[in-house]
Each structure stands twice: as C-alpha cells, then as structure tokens.
mmCIF file of C-alpha atoms in Angstrom:
data_model
loop_
_atom_site.group_PDB
_atom_site.id
_atom_site.type_symbol
_atom_site.label_atom_id
_atom_site.label_comp_id
_atom_site.label_asym_id
_atom_site.label_seq_id
_atom_site.Cartn_x
_atom_site.Cartn_y
_atom_site.Cartn_z
ATOM 1 C CA MET A 1 32.420 24.937 -55.305
ATOM 2 C CA LYS A 2 29.649 21.707 -57.221
ATOM 3 C CA GLU A 3 30.739 17.988 -56.894
ATOM 4 C CA MET A 4 31.992 16.912 -60.157
ATOM 5 C CA PRO A 5 30.325 13.896 -61.368
ATOM 6 C CA SER A 6 31.674 10.563 -60.725
ATOM 7 C CA TYR A 7 32.277 7.562 -64.001
ATOM 8 C CA GLY A 8 33.284 5.142 -62.651
ATOM 9 C CA LEU A 9 32.446 2.031 -63.233
ATOM 10 C CA LYS A 10 30.308 1.148 -60.581
ATOM 11 C CA VAL A 11 27.967 3.927 -62.077
ATOM 12 C CA ARG A 12 28.723 3.835 -65.591
ATOM 13 C CA HIS A 13 28.244 -0.222 -66.218
ATOM 14 C CA PRO A 14 27.045 -1.317 -61.977
ATOM 15 C CA LEU A 15 25.796 -5.234 -63.912
ATOM 16 C CA LEU A 16 29.680 -5.435 -65.206
ATOM 17 C CA TYR A 17 31.156 -3.910 -61.704
ATOM 18 C CA ARG A 18 28.956 -6.903 -59.793
ATOM 19 C CA PHE A 19 29.683 -9.571 -61.942
ATOM 20 C CA GLY A 20 33.294 -8.262 -62.080
ATOM 21 C CA VAL A 21 32.850 -8.512 -58.230
ATOM 22 C CA LEU A 22 31.566 -11.714 -58.149
ATOM 23 C CA THR A 23 34.225 -13.229 -59.120
ATOM 24 C CA GLY A 24 36.380 -11.440 -57.647
ATOM 25 C CA ILE A 25 35.050 -13.405 -54.760
ATOM 26 C CA THR A 26 34.501 -16.603 -55.862
ATOM 27 C CA ILE A 27 38.178 -16.746 -57.410
ATOM 28 C CA CYS A 28 39.148 -15.672 -53.281
ATOM 29 C CA VAL A 29 36.542 -18.165 -51.838
ATOM 30 C CA TYR A 30 38.245 -21.460 -54.912
ATOM 31 C CA LEU A 31 41.527 -20.692 -53.582
ATOM 32 C CA VAL A 32 41.269 -20.309 -49.808
ATOM 33 C CA PHE A 33 39.025 -23.421 -50.232
ATOM 34 C CA ARG A 34 42.441 -25.383 -52.840
ATOM 35 C CA TYR A 35 45.530 -24.338 -50.325
ATOM 36 C CA LEU A 36 44.648 -22.674 -47.274
ATOM 37 C CA LEU A 37 41.804 -24.521 -46.379
ATOM 38 C CA HIS A 38 43.856 -28.215 -44.970
ATOM 39 C CA LEU A 39 45.914 -26.437 -42.964
ATOM 40 C CA PHE A 40 43.277 -24.343 -41.080
ATOM 41 C CA LEU A 41 40.308 -27.211 -41.233
ATOM 42 C CA PRO A 42 42.074 -29.291 -37.805
ATOM 43 C CA PHE A 43 42.029 -25.783 -35.255
ATOM 44 C CA ILE A 44 38.138 -24.614 -36.754
ATOM 45 C CA LEU A 45 37.205 -27.917 -35.798
ATOM 46 C CA ALA A 46 39.006 -28.235 -32.861
ATOM 47 C CA TYR A 47 37.421 -24.348 -31.854
ATOM 48 C CA LEU A 48 33.759 -25.972 -33.141
ATOM 49 C CA LEU A 49 33.453 -29.357 -31.218
ATOM 50 C CA MET A 50 34.235 -27.010 -28.346
ATOM 51 C CA ARG A 51 31.857 -24.776 -28.827
ATOM 52 C CA MET A 52 29.495 -27.544 -28.463
ATOM 53 C CA LEU A 53 30.444 -28.659 -26.115
ATOM 54 C CA PHE A 54 30.880 -25.652 -23.648
ATOM 55 C CA PRO A 55 28.073 -25.217 -22.440
ATOM 56 C CA VAL A 56 28.120 -29.046 -20.942
ATOM 57 C CA ILE A 57 30.789 -27.769 -19.143
ATOM 58 C CA TRP A 58 29.316 -24.783 -17.945
ATOM 59 C CA PHE A 59 26.654 -26.452 -16.478
ATOM 60 C CA LEU A 60 28.894 -28.862 -15.284
ATOM 61 C CA ARG A 61 30.723 -25.971 -13.287
ATOM 62 C CA HIS A 62 28.228 -23.872 -12.507
ATOM 63 C CA HIS A 63 25.691 -26.315 -11.137
ATOM 64 C CA CYS A 64 27.115 -29.349 -10.692
ATOM 65 C CA HIS A 65 30.720 -27.132 -8.682
ATOM 66 C CA PHE A 66 32.596 -29.852 -10.602
ATOM 67 C CA PRO A 67 36.171 -27.782 -10.804
ATOM 68 C CA LYS A 68 37.534 -26.572 -13.556
ATOM 69 C CA TRP A 69 39.857 -29.390 -14.573
ATOM 70 C CA LEU A 70 36.739 -31.955 -13.542
ATOM 71 C CA ALA A 71 34.654 -30.570 -15.793
ATOM 72 C CA TYR A 72 36.842 -30.357 -19.056
ATOM 73 C CA GLY A 73 38.442 -33.268 -18.369
ATOM 74 C CA GLY A 74 35.778 -35.345 -18.330
ATOM 75 C CA THR A 75 33.792 -33.712 -20.893
ATOM 76 C CA LEU A 76 36.552 -34.783 -23.036
ATOM 77 C CA THR A 77 36.969 -37.676 -22.293
ATOM 78 C CA VAL A 78 33.544 -39.394 -22.502
ATOM 79 C CA PHE A 79 33.603 -37.326 -26.037
ATOM 80 C CA PHE A 80 36.736 -38.921 -27.636
ATOM 81 C CA GLY A 81 35.495 -42.509 -26.049
ATOM 82 C CA ALA A 82 32.133 -42.731 -27.378
ATOM 83 C CA VAL A 83 33.866 -41.088 -30.717
ATOM 84 C CA PHE A 84 36.785 -42.849 -31.117
ATOM 85 C CA GLY A 85 34.817 -46.416 -30.284
ATOM 86 C CA THR A 86 32.164 -46.047 -32.319
ATOM 87 C CA VAL A 87 34.383 -44.633 -35.151
ATOM 88 C CA LEU A 88 36.323 -47.360 -34.536
ATOM 89 C CA ALA A 89 33.314 -50.353 -34.051
ATOM 90 C CA VAL A 90 32.086 -49.095 -37.760
ATOM 91 C CA ILE A 91 35.917 -49.210 -39.035
ATOM 92 C CA TRP A 92 35.717 -53.548 -38.015
ATOM 93 C CA GLN A 93 32.320 -54.743 -39.521
ATOM 94 C CA LEU A 94 33.040 -52.355 -42.388
ATOM 95 C CA LEU A 95 36.268 -53.802 -42.927
ATOM 96 C CA ARG A 96 35.271 -57.344 -42.419
ATOM 97 C CA GLN A 97 32.158 -56.952 -44.796
ATOM 98 C CA ILE A 98 34.932 -55.681 -47.047
ATOM 99 C CA ARG A 99 37.281 -58.316 -46.865
ATOM 100 C CA LEU A 100 33.506 -61.261 -46.864
ATOM 101 C CA PHE A 101 33.126 -59.294 -50.622
ATOM 102 C CA GLY A 102 36.956 -60.247 -50.849
ATOM 103 C CA GLN A 103 36.522 -64.201 -50.444
ATOM 104 C CA ASN A 104 32.940 -63.659 -52.542
ATOM 105 C CA PHE A 105 33.428 -61.855 -55.064
ATOM 106 C CA PRO A 106 34.826 -65.224 -57.260
ATOM 107 C CA VAL A 107 31.663 -66.932 -56.198
ATOM 108 C CA TYR A 108 29.797 -63.086 -57.637
ATOM 109 C CA ARG A 109 31.723 -63.276 -60.793
ATOM 110 C CA ARG A 110 31.401 -66.331 -61.756
ATOM 111 C CA GLU A 111 27.586 -66.017 -61.811
ATOM 112 C CA PHE A 112 27.689 -62.391 -63.204
ATOM 113 C CA MET A 113 29.213 -63.717 -66.134
ATOM 114 C CA ALA A 114 26.242 -66.208 -66.688
ATOM 115 C CA LEU A 115 23.628 -63.440 -66.465
ATOM 116 C CA TYR A 116 25.950 -61.777 -69.025
ATOM 117 C CA VAL A 117 26.447 -64.901 -71.794
ATOM 118 C CA HIS A 118 23.164 -65.456 -71.177
ATOM 119 C CA HIS A 119 21.153 -61.866 -72.013
ATOM 120 C CA THR A 120 23.789 -61.156 -73.960
ATOM 121 C CA GLY A 121 22.872 -64.105 -76.615
ATOM 122 C CA ARG A 122 19.429 -63.087 -76.200
ATOM 123 C CA LEU A 123 20.382 -59.504 -77.457
ATOM 124 C CA CYS A 124 22.946 -60.716 -80.033
ATOM 125 C CA GLY A 125 20.164 -62.934 -81.500
ATOM 126 C CA CYS A 126 17.627 -60.396 -81.780
ATOM 127 C CA LEU A 127 20.279 -57.587 -83.764
ATOM 128 C CA ASP A 128 21.241 -60.683 -86.288
ATOM 129 C CA THR A 129 18.120 -61.246 -86.868
ATOM 130 C CA TRP A 130 17.098 -57.491 -86.909
ATOM 131 C CA LEU A 131 20.349 -56.278 -89.131
ATOM 132 C CA GLY A 132 20.799 -59.725 -91.687
ATOM 133 C CA LEU A 133 24.409 -60.157 -90.467
ATOM 134 C CA PRO A 134 25.891 -63.948 -89.743
ATOM 135 C CA ALA A 135 24.641 -65.864 -86.635
ATOM 136 C CA GLY A 136 26.774 -64.734 -83.890
ATOM 137 C CA LYS A 137 28.731 -61.929 -85.746
ATOM 138 C CA SER A 138 27.110 -58.701 -83.057
ATOM 139 C CA ARG A 139 28.108 -60.904 -79.991
ATOM 140 C CA SER A 140 32.073 -61.429 -81.542
ATOM 141 C CA CYS A 141 31.984 -58.103 -81.919
ATOM 142 C CA ILE A 142 30.314 -57.657 -78.161
ATOM 143 C CA SER A 143 32.910 -60.156 -77.072
ATOM 144 C CA SER A 144 36.193 -58.766 -78.471
ATOM 145 C CA TRP A 145 35.008 -55.549 -77.015
ATOM 146 C CA CYS A 146 35.311 -56.512 -73.359
ATOM 147 C CA ASP A 147 37.960 -58.621 -73.874
ATOM 148 C CA ARG A 148 40.650 -55.272 -74.790
ATOM 149 C CA LEU A 149 38.639 -53.594 -71.825
ATOM 150 C CA LEU A 150 39.799 -55.996 -69.809
ATOM 151 C CA VAL A 151 43.406 -56.362 -71.201
ATOM 152 C CA GLU A 152 43.545 -52.630 -70.599
ATOM 153 C CA SER A 153 41.435 -52.022 -67.070
ATOM 154 C CA GLY A 154 44.302 -54.848 -65.845
ATOM 155 C CA SER A 155 47.130 -53.231 -66.960
ATOM 156 C CA ARG A 156 46.400 -49.618 -65.455
ATOM 157 C CA LEU A 157 45.825 -51.514 -63.048
ATOM 158 C CA SER A 158 48.303 -53.206 -62.021
ATOM 159 C CA GLU A 159 50.672 -50.117 -63.315
ATOM 160 C CA GLN A 160 48.456 -48.184 -60.876
ATOM 161 C CA ALA A 161 48.866 -51.045 -58.194
ATOM 162 C CA GLY A 162 51.541 -49.204 -56.343
ATOM 163 C CA ASN A 163 50.338 -45.760 -56.662
ATOM 164 C CA ILE A 164 47.047 -46.676 -54.894
ATOM 165 C CA VAL A 165 48.739 -48.547 -52.394
ATOM 166 C CA SER A 166 50.999 -45.512 -51.085
ATOM 167 C CA GLY A 167 47.770 -43.319 -51.873
ATOM 168 C CA CYS A 168 45.737 -45.975 -49.160
ATOM 169 C CA PHE A 169 48.992 -45.703 -46.167
ATOM 170 C CA SER A 170 49.131 -41.499 -47.111
ATOM 171 C CA GLY A 171 46.256 -40.572 -46.420
ATOM 172 C CA THR A 172 45.636 -42.441 -43.929
ATOM 173 C CA ALA A 173 48.179 -40.776 -42.161
ATOM 174 C CA ARG A 174 47.368 -37.970 -42.833
ATOM 175 C CA LEU A 175 44.409 -38.335 -41.666
ATOM 176 C CA LEU A 176 45.659 -40.048 -38.400
ATOM 177 C CA THR A 177 47.534 -36.827 -38.128
ATOM 178 C CA VAL A 178 44.594 -34.249 -38.628
ATOM 179 C CA VAL A 179 43.101 -36.044 -36.110
ATOM 180 C CA LEU A 180 45.801 -35.648 -34.019
ATOM 181 C CA ILE A 181 45.990 -32.132 -34.348
ATOM 182 C CA ILE A 182 42.269 -30.774 -32.935
ATOM 183 C CA VAL A 183 42.540 -33.482 -29.843
ATOM 184 C CA VAL A 184 45.884 -31.420 -29.290
ATOM 185 C CA SER A 185 44.147 -28.488 -30.014
ATOM 186 C CA MET A 186 40.626 -29.088 -28.713
ATOM 187 C CA ILE A 187 42.961 -30.084 -25.083
ATOM 188 C CA ALA A 188 44.846 -26.628 -25.602
ATOM 189 C CA LEU A 189 41.901 -24.236 -25.941
ATOM 190 C CA CYS A 190 39.815 -25.415 -22.388
ATOM 191 C CA GLY A 191 42.292 -23.025 -21.145
ATOM 192 C CA ASP A 192 42.306 -20.715 -23.814
ATOM 193 C CA MET A 193 39.327 -20.380 -24.766
ATOM 194 C CA GLN A 194 38.575 -16.904 -22.948
ATOM 195 C CA ALA A 195 40.927 -16.015 -24.455
ATOM 196 C CA VAL A 196 41.226 -16.581 -27.760
ATOM 197 C CA HIS A 197 37.493 -14.721 -28.107
ATOM 198 C CA ARG A 198 39.339 -11.896 -26.552
ATOM 199 C CA ILE A 199 41.664 -11.653 -29.403
ATOM 200 C CA TYR A 200 38.995 -12.267 -31.669
ATOM 201 C CA ARG A 201 36.760 -9.326 -30.472
ATOM 202 C CA LYS A 202 39.615 -6.970 -30.672
ATOM 203 C CA SER A 203 41.041 -7.499 -33.943
ATOM 204 C CA VAL A 204 40.344 -4.938 -36.487
ATOM 205 C CA PHE A 205 38.235 -7.732 -38.887
ATOM 206 C CA TYR A 206 36.229 -8.741 -36.148
ATOM 207 C CA PRO A 207 33.197 -6.444 -37.421
ATOM 208 C CA ALA A 208 33.623 -7.738 -40.717
ATOM 209 C CA VAL A 209 34.125 -11.735 -40.470
ATOM 210 C CA HIS A 210 31.603 -11.746 -37.515
ATOM 211 C CA ARG A 211 28.446 -10.388 -39.680
ATOM 212 C CA VAL A 212 30.010 -13.366 -42.675
ATOM 213 C CA ALA A 213 29.860 -15.858 -39.840
ATOM 214 C CA VAL A 214 27.011 -14.840 -38.347
ATOM 215 C CA THR A 215 25.526 -15.494 -41.679
ATOM 216 C CA LEU A 216 27.263 -18.469 -42.353
ATOM 217 C CA LYS A 217 26.206 -20.290 -39.087
ATOM 218 C CA LYS A 218 22.915 -19.507 -39.951
ATOM 219 C CA SER A 219 22.782 -20.850 -43.032
ATOM 220 C CA GLY A 220 26.720 -22.724 -44.911
ATOM 221 C CA LEU A 221 27.503 -24.010 -41.512
ATOM 222 C CA ALA A 222 23.238 -25.173 -40.502
ATOM 223 C CA PHE A 223 24.418 -27.085 -44.171
ATOM 224 C CA VAL A 224 27.146 -28.877 -43.120
ATOM 225 C CA LYS A 225 25.553 -29.845 -39.626
ATOM 226 C CA SER A 226 21.960 -31.185 -41.304
ATOM 227 C CA GLN A 227 24.067 -33.244 -43.635
ATOM 228 C CA GLY A 228 25.780 -34.590 -41.436
ATOM 229 C CA ILE A 229 23.086 -35.932 -39.529
ATOM 230 C CA ILE A 230 21.175 -36.731 -42.137
ATOM 231 C CA LEU A 231 23.303 -38.787 -43.651
ATOM 232 C CA VAL A 232 24.181 -41.035 -40.365
ATOM 233 C CA VAL A 233 20.220 -41.161 -39.565
ATOM 234 C CA ILE A 234 19.714 -42.970 -42.861
ATOM 235 C CA TRP A 235 22.850 -45.172 -43.092
ATOM 236 C CA VAL A 236 21.597 -46.209 -39.712
ATOM 237 C CA ILE A 237 17.419 -46.400 -41.632
ATOM 238 C CA CYS A 238 19.367 -48.429 -44.599
ATOM 239 C CA SER A 239 22.010 -50.358 -42.419
ATOM 240 C CA VAL A 240 19.367 -52.632 -40.115
ATOM 241 C CA SER A 241 17.505 -52.951 -42.673
ATOM 242 C CA LEU A 242 19.750 -54.668 -45.077
ATOM 243 C CA ALA A 243 21.114 -56.863 -41.876
ATOM 244 C CA LEU A 244 17.394 -57.701 -41.366
ATOM 245 C CA ILE A 245 17.115 -58.828 -44.765
ATOM 246 C CA ARG A 246 20.543 -60.657 -43.196
ATOM 247 C CA ASN A 247 22.674 -59.086 -46.033
ATOM 248 C CA PRO A 248 26.571 -59.165 -45.545
ATOM 249 C CA TYR A 249 27.751 -55.895 -46.865
ATOM 250 C CA SER A 250 23.892 -54.145 -44.701
ATOM 251 C CA ILE A 251 26.972 -51.686 -43.245
ATOM 252 C CA LEU A 252 29.039 -50.910 -46.662
ATOM 253 C CA ILE A 253 25.729 -50.765 -48.860
ATOM 254 C CA GLY A 254 23.947 -48.242 -45.715
ATOM 255 C CA CYS A 255 27.214 -46.544 -46.196
ATOM 256 C CA GLY A 256 26.937 -46.198 -49.145
ATOM 257 C CA ILE A 257 23.190 -45.491 -50.434
ATOM 258 C CA ALA A 258 23.488 -42.676 -47.969
ATOM 259 C CA VAL A 259 26.250 -40.760 -49.802
ATOM 260 C CA PHE A 260 23.504 -41.151 -52.821
ATOM 261 C CA ASP A 261 20.958 -40.048 -50.744
ATOM 262 C CA THR A 262 22.737 -36.264 -50.585
ATOM 263 C CA PHE A 263 22.390 -35.511 -54.291
ATOM 264 C CA PRO A 264 18.768 -33.629 -54.466
ATOM 265 C CA VAL A 265 16.371 -35.236 -56.614
ATOM 266 C CA LEU A 266 17.598 -38.220 -56.462
ATOM 267 C CA GLY A 267 17.651 -39.820 -53.043
ATOM 268 C CA SER A 268 17.669 -43.084 -51.767
ATOM 269 C CA GLY A 269 14.188 -43.899 -54.035
ATOM 270 C CA MET A 270 16.665 -44.950 -56.651
ATOM 271 C CA ILE A 271 18.350 -48.002 -54.776
ATOM 272 C CA LEU A 272 15.814 -48.944 -52.222
ATOM 273 C CA VAL A 273 12.774 -48.550 -54.095
ATOM 274 C CA PRO A 274 14.180 -50.603 -57.703
ATOM 275 C CA TRP A 275 15.782 -53.327 -55.044
ATOM 276 C CA ALA A 276 12.231 -53.626 -53.271
ATOM 277 C CA VAL A 277 10.610 -53.857 -56.509
ATOM 278 C CA TYR A 278 13.348 -57.487 -57.911
ATOM 279 C CA ALA A 279 12.922 -58.889 -54.544
ATOM 280 C CA ALA A 280 8.902 -58.380 -55.225
ATOM 281 C CA PHE A 281 8.966 -60.215 -58.998
ATOM 282 C CA GLY A 282 11.739 -62.837 -56.781
ATOM 283 C CA GLN A 283 8.607 -63.420 -54.075
ATOM 284 C CA ASN A 284 10.693 -62.873 -51.834
ATOM 285 C CA TYR A 285 8.093 -60.490 -50.067
ATOM 286 C CA TYR A 286 9.150 -60.030 -46.651
ATOM 287 C CA ALA A 287 12.685 -58.032 -48.274
ATOM 288 C CA ALA A 288 10.203 -56.154 -50.805
ATOM 289 C CA VAL A 289 8.196 -54.261 -47.161
ATOM 290 C CA ILE A 290 11.569 -53.810 -45.123
ATOM 291 C CA LEU A 291 13.045 -52.295 -48.894
ATOM 292 C CA PHE A 292 9.924 -49.828 -49.678
ATOM 293 C CA ILE A 293 9.910 -49.094 -45.168
ATOM 294 C CA ALA A 294 13.906 -48.307 -45.858
ATOM 295 C CA PHE A 295 12.859 -45.901 -47.962
ATOM 296 C CA LEU A 296 10.200 -44.061 -46.230
ATOM 297 C CA LEU A 297 11.752 -44.462 -43.577
ATOM 298 C CA CYS A 298 14.506 -42.611 -45.299
ATOM 299 C CA VAL A 299 11.589 -39.734 -47.235
ATOM 300 C CA ILE A 300 10.822 -39.075 -44.151
ATOM 301 C CA ALA A 301 13.928 -37.909 -41.122
ATOM 302 C CA ARG A 302 15.490 -36.195 -44.395
ATOM 303 C CA ASP A 303 12.017 -34.561 -44.665
ATOM 304 C CA LEU A 304 12.058 -34.048 -40.460
ATOM 305 C CA LEU A 305 15.154 -32.907 -39.616
ATOM 306 C CA GLU A 306 15.621 -30.533 -43.165
ATOM 307 C CA ALA A 307 12.624 -28.833 -41.794
ATOM 308 C CA HIS A 308 13.830 -29.085 -37.835
ATOM 309 C CA LEU A 309 18.126 -28.309 -38.457
ATOM 310 C CA MET A 310 18.212 -26.198 -41.227
ATOM 311 C CA GLY A 311 14.129 -24.648 -42.146
ATOM 312 C CA ASN A 312 14.343 -21.541 -44.846
ATOM 313 C CA HIS A 313 18.688 -20.598 -44.180
ATOM 314 C CA MET A 314 19.556 -22.390 -47.067
ATOM 315 C CA GLY A 315 17.526 -20.251 -50.141
ATOM 316 C CA LEU A 316 19.653 -22.670 -51.927
ATOM 317 C CA LEU A 317 16.799 -23.705 -55.180
ATOM 318 C CA PRO A 318 17.216 -28.016 -56.485
ATOM 319 C CA PHE A 319 18.153 -26.911 -59.461
ATOM 320 C CA PHE A 320 21.042 -24.337 -58.286
ATOM 321 C CA MET A 321 21.722 -27.796 -55.309
ATOM 322 C CA THR A 322 22.776 -29.909 -57.951
ATOM 323 C CA ALA A 323 24.673 -27.785 -59.835
ATOM 324 C CA ALA A 324 27.133 -26.459 -56.770
ATOM 325 C CA LEU A 325 27.602 -31.073 -55.448
ATOM 326 C CA TYR A 326 28.766 -31.371 -59.573
ATOM 327 C CA VAL A 327 31.237 -28.737 -59.534
ATOM 328 C CA GLY A 328 31.808 -29.127 -56.051
ATOM 329 C CA VAL A 329 32.425 -33.383 -57.027
ATOM 330 C CA CYS A 330 34.391 -31.977 -60.337
ATOM 331 C CA LEU A 331 36.693 -29.469 -57.861
ATOM 332 C CA PHE A 332 37.467 -31.163 -55.055
ATOM 333 C CA GLY A 333 36.264 -34.811 -55.147
ATOM 334 C CA VAL A 334 34.078 -36.114 -52.511
ATOM 335 C CA TRP A 335 34.523 -33.822 -49.603
ATOM 336 C CA GLY A 336 33.020 -31.466 -53.153
ATOM 337 C CA ILE A 337 29.327 -32.802 -51.613
ATOM 338 C CA LEU A 338 29.649 -30.387 -48.759
ATOM 339 C CA MET A 339 32.571 -28.297 -50.074
ATOM 340 C CA GLY A 340 29.591 -26.910 -52.704
ATOM 341 C CA PRO A 341 26.931 -26.121 -51.528
ATOM 342 C CA PHE A 342 28.812 -24.685 -48.977
ATOM 343 C CA GLY A 343 31.391 -22.621 -50.931
ATOM 344 C CA VAL A 344 28.221 -20.980 -52.954
ATOM 345 C CA ILE A 345 26.524 -20.021 -49.674
ATOM 346 C CA LEU A 346 29.621 -18.485 -48.111
ATOM 347 C CA ILE A 347 29.984 -16.638 -51.696
ATOM 348 C CA ARG A 348 26.362 -15.333 -51.436
ATOM 349 C CA SER A 349 27.362 -14.681 -47.472
ATOM 350 C CA VAL A 350 30.058 -12.301 -48.114
ATOM 351 C CA TYR A 351 28.801 -11.009 -51.854
ATOM 352 C CA GLU A 352 25.174 -9.715 -49.342
ATOM 353 C CA GLN A 353 28.087 -7.554 -47.048
ATOM 354 C CA PHE A 354 30.466 -6.264 -49.953
ATOM 355 C CA LEU A 355 26.220 -4.821 -50.234
ATOM 356 C CA GLU A 356 25.444 -3.983 -47.574
ATOM 357 C CA LYS A 357 28.946 -2.333 -46.524
ATOM 358 C CA ASN A 358 28.788 -0.036 -50.007
ATOM 359 C CA ASN A 359 24.365 0.978 -49.516
ATOM 360 C CA GLU A 360 23.567 -1.232 -52.399
ATOM 361 C CA PRO A 361 20.218 -3.410 -52.543
ATOM 362 C CA PRO A 362 20.944 -6.853 -52.564
ATOM 363 C CA GLU A 363 19.973 -8.939 -55.550
#
C-alpha cells in the first residue's frame, strides 16, 4: 500500500517548527536556571572539583603508592587549605579597604562637593548667558533638583536599611551553607566516585545527556573556566598595579576593573586608559606609566588566555556575547555575567543535538 504523505507542522512549516523547538528549549533552560539550578549547583560543583583533583589523586595512588585514605585526604586537605586561606586573605583585605573608604568618605565628599560647586557655577553661568536667564537661575534649579534627589535617596535608603542588613546576613548564611554542602559532598565522593560513574553510564538518559555534556565541556564549561581564570588574573594585575602607585583601595578597585573587563568591547581600558591620561595631565608620570602598562598586561593576558583556554570553541560573536551578558544580567543579576553566555551555549547545544537526532542539518 502506498504511504500517505505527511502534512504535519514539521513538513508544512519547517521554519515555524524549528522556531517552536528553539522557543521550548529556551523556556526550559530559563526555568531550570531560575528554579532548579540553585538546588543542584553545590553537588555539580563538588563533582566538577573532584574531577579536577582526580588526576592528582590517581598519581599519588598509582605512582607514589599512597594508601587510598592518604591520597584522598591529603589532596583534599591541601586543596581546602589553599582555597580557604586565599579567600580569607582576600576578604580580610577587602574589608580593611572598605572600612578605610568609610573612614575617609567625609573627606572625599568635601572634595567632591568643592569640585561640584566650582564646575557647576561655571557651567550655570554660561547657561544663564546663552539662554538670557537671570544670573543664578539655572544654578538654583539644579541645586533644588539635587536637594530633592538627596532627600528622596536618603529616605529610601533609611527605609530599606533593615532589608539590606537582613539580606546581607541571609546571603552570607546561604553562601556558608552552600560551601559546607560542597565540602561534605566532595568528602562523600571520595568513596562514591566510581559508583556514581557506573550509575550515570547505566542511566537511560546517558546517551542524550552525554552528547550535550561533551558539547558543553568544549564550549560552555570552557567559557566559565576561562572567564574565572581571566577574571582572577586581571584582578591580580590591576591590584598589584594600583598597589605600586600606592592606591589604598587597590584590591577593591582591582576587583571592580576585573568585573568590568568581562564585558566585551568595553574592557579594562575604559577605566585604566582615562585614569592614565588624567595622571599624565596631573604630571604624575609614574602612575600614568604604571596604569598604561597594567592596561597592556590586561589586554595581553585576556588575548593569550582566551586563545589558550577556549580557542574557537565558543562560536559566539562579540555582538551576541554582549546580548547574552545583557539578558543574563537583567534576568539573574550579577550572576548573569556567567549564566547568560552559558545559557546561550546550553540552548545551542541542546538544539543541535535535537536536530542531529531528527536527522536534520544544523543551521
């Protein structure tokens, strides 16, 4: 009997069919990131960290002939000690610089207000002359607007002070809980690593999940790992450079520059180059040279590390990377810097695997 032709949506409207599939995958990824990722993230991080440490453990067991408990215990002890020691040292320095900034804030406020009054007076005088207004009219309007803005900001800040403090305490408690879960999970995986691998390979979801995981390992995980390493390297470069010019907030400002450098096109040059030019006009040539060298080191480090750690695995143009960062930050806040591009890569990986499974050519 002759087969009846198919008139489904896939055949009649292939473009609409693919758009529907892509939309469904995007919605699923968003829902997972919004409502499920925080539940499984500590265990995923624990597994990935153990996978990272496993070559060291294997070397100690098979080449150095350490007993199992010593290989696992020694590796984890050194790892936890190095990580926690570094984190505590950085946090202590950050808190010290934040406290110093709070102590010096009245001085900075007075200097800012002096500059504001001086330049505003000149600008408002020019505006009054150009627009034919009475002398002091534009300045009084700007002053009244600034006074209302300060009053409203102060009232809103006082109203939200309790929520801010409680949010800081609850956020710190959640962070410590996540860290504790990661540590306990890594210790538990010392004896269960092989059993977890066997269960994973026997699962009915293994073929599909494994294909997506391989793609993510080449692109998404490479992106997260490389961006984390690059952020730390640029943070160190900027902090050391600012310490050389004796900036009292070297670690704090270096952290801000490193985060700003994660955005495509903008980069650290948007901060370091104008700062160097300002220092040069102020005849502080030593600071100008140090800041310009820091900018060059940041550019070289990013180019070299991205080429070495990621290569061409991302496949995202700077325009789409910027869009992914913007959407990620709008949806997930600061964590969207990583979750936005990673979500795009995950969506693309699942979509390509879907097309491959259905014997369709990828786009």
